[in-house]
mmCIF file of C-alpha atoms in Angstrom:
data_model
loop_
_atom_site.group_PDB
_atom_site.id
_atom_site.type_symbol
_atom_site.label_atom_id
_atom_site.label_comp_id
_atom_site.label_asym_id
_atom_site.label_seq_id
_atom_site.Cartn_x
_atom_site.Cartn_y
_atom_site.Cartn_z
ATOM 1 C CA GLU A 1 16.629 -4.835 8.231
ATOM 2 C CA PRO A 2 16.457 -1.876 5.825
ATOM 3 C CA GLU A 3 13.266 0.150 5.893
ATOM 4 C CA VAL A 4 11.590 3.127 4.302
ATOM 5 C CA THR A 5 11.554 6.180 6.541
ATOM 6 C CA GLN A 6 9.348 9.247 6.352
ATOM 7 C CA THR A 7 9.400 12.674 7.946
ATOM 8 C CA PRO A 8 7.630 14.321 9.575
ATOM 9 C CA SER A 9 5.329 11.827 11.223
ATOM 10 C CA HIS A 10 2.643 14.504 11.552
ATOM 11 C CA GLN A 11 2.295 17.774 9.667
ATOM 12 C CA VAL A 12 -0.329 20.381 10.453
ATOM 13 C CA THR A 13 -0.788 23.210 7.987
ATOM 14 C CA GLN A 14 -3.194 25.941 7.028
ATOM 15 C CA MET A 15 -5.262 25.670 3.871
ATOM 16 C CA GLY A 16 -3.416 27.223 0.943
ATOM 17 C CA GLN A 17 0.032 26.584 2.367
ATOM 18 C CA GLU A 18 2.697 24.494 0.696
ATOM 19 C CA VAL A 19 3.911 21.301 2.330
ATOM 20 C CA ILE A 20 6.783 18.973 1.523
ATOM 21 C CA LEU A 21 6.658 15.392 2.705
ATOM 22 C CA ARG A 22 9.946 13.571 2.810
ATOM 23 C CA CYS A 23 10.871 9.960 2.313
ATOM 24 C CA VAL A 24 14.082 7.993 2.351
ATOM 25 C CA PRO A 25 13.520 4.803 0.327
ATOM 26 C CA ILE A 26 15.505 1.630 0.861
ATOM 27 C CA SER A 27 18.969 2.306 -0.503
ATOM 28 C CA ASN A 28 19.174 -0.180 -3.382
ATOM 29 C CA HIS A 29 15.605 0.347 -4.561
ATOM 30 C CA LEU A 30 14.913 1.999 -7.888
ATOM 31 C CA TYR A 31 11.124 2.428 -7.998
ATOM 32 C CA PHE A 32 9.442 4.914 -5.705
ATOM 33 C CA TYR A 33 5.787 5.541 -4.979
ATOM 34 C CA TRP A 34 3.495 7.857 -3.078
ATOM 35 C CA TYR A 35 0.112 6.687 -1.813
ATOM 36 C CA ARG A 36 -2.412 8.337 0.417
ATOM 37 C CA GLN A 37 -5.059 7.032 2.784
ATOM 38 C CA ILE A 38 -7.930 9.195 3.929
ATOM 39 C CA LEU A 39 -9.038 8.195 7.416
ATOM 40 C CA GLY A 40 -11.032 4.977 7.342
ATOM 41 C CA GLN A 41 -10.618 4.465 3.615
ATOM 42 C CA LYS A 42 -8.418 2.337 1.422
ATOM 43 C CA VAL A 43 -4.948 3.206 0.282
ATOM 44 C CA GLU A 44 -4.930 5.145 -3.007
ATOM 45 C CA PHE A 45 -2.110 5.465 -5.492
ATOM 46 C CA LEU A 46 -0.769 8.927 -6.287
ATOM 47 C CA VAL A 47 2.403 8.619 -8.324
ATOM 48 C CA SER A 48 5.301 6.360 -9.224
ATOM 49 C CA PHE A 49 8.828 7.455 -10.054
ATOM 50 C CA TYR A 50 11.634 5.668 -11.827
ATOM 51 C CA ASN A 51 14.843 6.782 -13.465
ATOM 52 C CA ASN A 52 14.307 10.372 -12.323
ATOM 53 C CA GLU A 53 10.927 10.791 -13.896
ATOM 54 C CA ILE A 54 7.279 10.090 -13.213
ATOM 55 C CA SER A 55 6.304 6.737 -14.688
ATOM 56 C CA GLU A 56 2.645 6.716 -13.695
ATOM 57 C CA LYS A 57 0.216 8.991 -11.887
ATOM 58 C CA SER A 58 -3.407 8.867 -10.824
ATOM 59 C CA GLU A 59 -6.196 11.382 -11.263
ATOM 60 C CA ILE A 60 -5.559 12.563 -7.730
ATOM 61 C CA PHE A 61 -2.075 13.715 -8.672
ATOM 62 C CA ASP A 62 -3.016 17.021 -10.268
ATOM 63 C CA ASP A 63 -0.976 20.171 -10.876
ATOM 64 C CA GLN A 64 -0.886 20.917 -7.164
ATOM 65 C CA PHE A 65 1.324 17.886 -6.596
ATOM 66 C CA SER A 66 4.927 17.330 -7.566
ATOM 67 C CA VAL A 67 7.639 14.833 -6.721
ATOM 68 C CA GLU A 68 11.366 15.136 -6.680
ATOM 69 C CA ARG A 69 14.442 13.112 -5.927
ATOM 70 C CA PRO A 70 16.755 15.940 -4.953
ATOM 71 C CA ASP A 71 19.695 13.716 -4.096
ATOM 72 C CA GLY A 72 20.631 10.056 -3.973
ATOM 73 C CA SER A 73 18.590 9.263 -0.906
ATOM 74 C CA ASN A 74 15.518 11.478 -0.543
ATOM 75 C CA PHE A 75 12.206 11.344 -2.380
ATOM 76 C CA THR A 76 9.782 14.188 -1.745
ATOM 77 C CA LEU A 77 6.129 14.948 -2.351
ATOM 78 C CA LYS A 78 5.158 18.610 -2.551
ATOM 79 C CA ILE A 79 1.631 19.926 -2.349
ATOM 80 C CA ARG A 80 1.689 23.518 -3.543
ATOM 81 C CA SER A 81 -1.535 24.873 -2.101
ATOM 82 C CA THR A 82 -3.124 22.493 0.350
ATOM 83 C CA LYS A 83 -6.867 21.944 0.536
ATOM 84 C CA LEU A 84 -8.928 20.563 3.378
ATOM 85 C CA GLU A 85 -9.472 17.359 1.420
ATOM 86 C CA ASP A 86 -5.721 16.765 1.249
ATOM 87 C CA SER A 87 -5.858 15.724 4.903
ATOM 88 C CA ALA A 88 -4.771 12.085 4.924
ATOM 89 C CA MET A 89 -1.951 9.697 5.700
ATOM 90 C CA TYR A 90 0.674 9.824 2.990
ATOM 91 C CA PHE A 91 2.754 6.717 2.461
ATOM 92 C CA CYS A 92 5.968 6.398 0.545
ATOM 93 C CA ALA A 93 6.939 3.016 -0.868
ATOM 94 C CA SER A 94 9.887 1.638 -2.773
ATOM 95 C CA ARG A 95 10.841 -1.562 -4.525
ATOM 96 C CA ASP A 96 13.882 -2.984 -6.201
ATOM 97 C CA LEU A 97 14.356 -3.909 -9.825
ATOM 98 C CA GLU A 98 13.605 -7.606 -9.486
ATOM 99 C CA ARG A 99 10.787 -8.104 -7.014
ATOM 100 C CA GLY A 100 7.225 -6.870 -7.189
ATOM 101 C CA GLU A 101 6.925 -6.307 -3.479
ATOM 102 C CA GLN A 102 6.647 -2.674 -2.419
ATOM 103 C CA PHE A 103 7.943 -1.713 0.998
ATOM 104 C CA PHE A 104 6.008 1.017 2.753
ATOM 105 C CA GLY A 105 7.145 3.686 5.154
ATOM 106 C CA PRO A 106 5.289 4.493 8.381
ATOM 107 C CA GLY A 107 3.479 7.424 6.777
ATOM 108 C CA THR A 108 3.054 11.137 7.383
ATOM 109 C CA ARG A 109 -0.247 12.289 8.770
ATOM 110 C CA LEU A 110 -1.151 15.569 7.040
ATOM 111 C CA THR A 111 -3.800 17.710 8.676
ATOM 112 C CA VAL A 112 -5.021 20.750 6.741
ATOM 113 C CA LEU A 113 -6.925 23.297 8.813
ATOM 114 C CA GLY B 1 -13.486 1.158 -13.375
ATOM 115 C CA GLU B 2 -11.595 -1.911 -12.305
ATOM 116 C CA SER B 3 -11.528 -2.487 -8.607
ATOM 117 C CA VAL B 4 -10.293 -4.760 -5.922
ATOM 118 C CA GLY B 5 -12.713 -5.162 -3.052
ATOM 119 C CA LEU B 6 -13.340 -7.064 0.140
ATOM 120 C CA HIS B 7 -16.411 -8.973 1.279
ATOM 121 C CA LEU B 8 -16.427 -8.179 5.020
ATOM 122 C CA PRO B 9 -15.309 -5.044 6.805
ATOM 123 C CA THR B 10 -14.683 -6.722 10.209
ATOM 124 C CA LEU B 11 -13.787 -10.256 11.236
ATOM 125 C CA SER B 12 -13.680 -11.268 14.870
ATOM 126 C CA VAL B 13 -12.025 -14.565 15.862
ATOM 127 C CA GLN B 14 -10.894 -16.299 19.010
ATOM 128 C CA GLU B 15 -7.203 -16.630 19.709
ATOM 129 C CA GLY B 16 -5.962 -19.925 18.339
ATOM 130 C CA ASP B 17 -8.644 -20.215 15.674
ATOM 131 C CA ASN B 18 -7.947 -19.995 11.984
ATOM 132 C CA SER B 19 -8.927 -16.806 10.157
ATOM 133 C CA ILE B 20 -10.013 -16.451 6.561
ATOM 134 C CA ILE B 21 -10.109 -13.055 4.898
ATOM 135 C CA ASN B 22 -11.607 -12.796 1.445
ATOM 136 C CA CYS B 23 -11.091 -10.489 -1.485
ATOM 137 C CA ALA B 24 -12.773 -10.174 -4.858
ATOM 138 C CA TYR B 25 -11.257 -8.486 -7.862
ATOM 139 C CA SER B 26 -12.878 -7.419 -11.080
ATOM 140 C CA ASN B 27 -9.959 -7.048 -13.476
ATOM 141 C CA SER B 28 -9.625 -10.376 -15.266
ATOM 142 C CA ALA B 29 -6.197 -9.285 -16.479
ATOM 143 C CA SER B 30 -4.867 -9.041 -12.924
ATOM 144 C CA ASP B 31 -1.656 -11.026 -12.650
ATOM 145 C CA TYR B 32 -0.058 -10.424 -9.318
ATOM 146 C CA PHE B 33 -1.707 -10.152 -5.937
ATOM 147 C CA ILE B 34 -0.338 -9.114 -2.574
ATOM 148 C CA TRP B 35 -1.741 -9.200 0.921
ATOM 149 C CA TYR B 36 -0.744 -6.386 3.249
ATOM 150 C CA LYS B 37 -1.259 -6.011 6.972
ATOM 151 C CA GLN B 38 -1.717 -2.553 8.438
ATOM 152 C CA GLU B 39 -1.520 -1.985 12.152
ATOM 153 C CA SER B 40 -2.879 1.173 13.672
ATOM 154 C CA GLY B 41 -0.724 4.192 12.843
ATOM 155 C CA LYS B 42 1.645 2.226 10.623
ATOM 156 C CA GLY B 43 2.196 1.684 6.936
ATOM 157 C CA PRO B 44 1.087 -1.448 5.089
ATOM 158 C CA GLN B 45 3.347 -4.422 5.721
ATOM 159 C CA PHE B 46 3.854 -7.156 3.132
ATOM 160 C CA ILE B 47 2.515 -10.557 4.168
ATOM 161 C CA ILE B 48 2.464 -12.783 1.130
ATOM 162 C CA ASP B 49 2.043 -12.596 -2.614
ATOM 163 C CA ILE B 50 0.821 -14.853 -5.381
ATOM 164 C CA ARG B 51 1.022 -14.747 -9.142
ATOM 165 C CA SER B 52 -1.825 -15.685 -11.435
ATOM 166 C CA ASN B 53 -0.109 -18.879 -12.578
ATOM 167 C CA MET B 54 -0.509 -20.284 -9.070
ATOM 168 C CA ASP B 55 -3.557 -21.377 -7.058
ATOM 169 C CA LYS B 56 -1.992 -21.508 -3.642
ATOM 170 C CA ARG B 57 1.027 -20.229 -1.820
ATOM 171 C CA GLN B 58 2.046 -20.828 1.747
ATOM 172 C CA GLY B 59 4.107 -18.809 4.140
ATOM 173 C CA GLN B 60 4.663 -18.960 7.831
ATOM 174 C CA ARG B 61 1.172 -19.434 9.325
ATOM 175 C CA VAL B 62 -0.385 -17.808 6.257
ATOM 176 C CA THR B 63 -1.751 -19.243 3.048
ATOM 177 C CA VAL B 64 -3.104 -17.371 0.050
ATOM 178 C CA LEU B 65 -5.560 -19.062 -2.298
ATOM 179 C CA LEU B 66 -6.369 -17.729 -5.733
ATOM 180 C CA ASN B 67 -9.440 -18.722 -7.726
ATOM 181 C CA LYS B 68 -9.164 -17.107 -11.125
ATOM 182 C CA THR B 69 -12.443 -18.555 -12.327
ATOM 183 C CA VAL B 70 -14.461 -16.479 -9.888
ATOM 184 C CA LYS B 71 -11.812 -13.771 -9.450
ATOM 185 C CA HIS B 72 -11.404 -14.363 -5.762
ATOM 186 C CA LEU B 73 -8.509 -14.667 -3.398
ATOM 187 C CA SER B 74 -8.310 -15.385 0.276
ATOM 188 C CA LEU B 75 -5.820 -15.103 3.099
ATOM 189 C CA GLN B 76 -5.816 -17.828 5.691
ATOM 190 C CA ILE B 77 -4.076 -17.259 8.996
ATOM 191 C CA ALA B 78 -3.501 -20.346 11.092
ATOM 192 C CA ALA B 79 -3.653 -20.253 14.891
ATOM 193 C CA THR B 80 -4.520 -16.572 14.986
ATOM 194 C CA GLN B 81 -2.718 -14.584 17.653
ATOM 195 C CA PRO B 82 -3.504 -11.213 19.272
ATOM 196 C CA GLY B 83 -0.623 -9.735 17.298
ATOM 197 C CA ASP B 84 -2.511 -10.553 14.119
ATOM 198 C CA SER B 85 -5.132 -7.927 14.954
ATOM 199 C CA ALA B 86 -4.913 -5.363 12.172
ATOM 200 C CA VAL B 87 -6.532 -4.294 8.918
ATOM 201 C CA TYR B 88 -5.733 -6.572 6.007
ATOM 202 C CA PHE B 89 -5.712 -5.344 2.429
ATOM 203 C CA CYS B 90 -5.462 -7.257 -0.784
ATOM 204 C CA ALA B 91 -3.770 -5.423 -3.619
ATOM 205 C CA GLU B 92 -3.215 -6.077 -7.280
ATOM 206 C CA THR B 93 -0.543 -5.001 -9.705
ATOM 207 C CA SER B 94 1.127 -6.059 -12.938
ATOM 208 C CA PRO B 95 3.389 -9.140 -13.054
ATOM 209 C CA THR B 96 6.552 -7.064 -12.880
ATOM 210 C CA GLY B 97 5.166 -5.053 -9.999
ATOM 211 C CA ARG B 98 5.998 -1.844 -11.801
ATOM 212 C CA ARG B 99 2.421 -0.704 -12.043
ATOM 213 C CA ALA B 100 0.988 0.931 -8.986
ATOM 214 C CA LEU B 101 -0.828 -1.181 -6.462
ATOM 215 C CA THR B 102 -4.618 -1.114 -6.512
ATOM 216 C CA PHE B 103 -5.809 -1.732 -2.983
ATOM 217 C CA GLY B 104 -9.031 -3.198 -1.727
ATOM 218 C CA SER B 105 -10.999 -1.481 1.016
ATOM 219 C CA GLY B 106 -9.630 -3.585 3.870
ATOM 220 C CA THR B 107 -10.888 -6.056 6.471
ATOM 221 C CA ARG B 108 -10.338 -5.437 10.153
ATOM 222 C CA LEU B 109 -9.320 -8.602 11.991
ATOM 223 C CA GLN B 110 -10.020 -8.580 15.717
ATOM 224 C CA VAL B 111 -8.543 -11.418 17.751
ATOM 225 C CA GLN B 112 -10.308 -12.085 21.026
ATOM 226 C CA PRO B 113 -8.102 -13.538 23.799
#
């Protein structure tokens, strides 16, 4: 069964450093999403991406964040200068054109020291 | 702002019993609801969905009930098994599913053997 994959599973970085989180959505999906989940809290939306552009973003997704689909398979989230409060699980999700269901990856745990 | 929230943070049931997890939403325009299951260290996993033109939908061992009058939905799990132990989130999005998911805060289901 096709699935969303994410790398790395755990990323540790120093405050102020740039990080890139990578996702490979399900191959025939066209909508891509990034969510984050701070430990013990609910999942929060960051950004959605369709047709090579951002279609929606939340207040969390400020100028420090960017997304890119550099090729036909990868979808990346970049945090330019990480802050302590960026520590969270980051989930990538994708969905196809017809169904509303979003399929989630296993997540990347980001720890900012 | 609009929110999707859960009544109980933790639900403990005996193996074999039925479980009921509740969720309240505040956006009367909400049209499409999804229940996700999240096991420890994993991403949210789709369980079942329901659109606002329905009151009930059944899957394998799971049933979702929607009461639009009081803006409440529930997830019923029949014959709960140890493998059902997880955090359960309700989420809401637009009918097409294009809008980002708004998640509730989650209920932890603990199944006692």
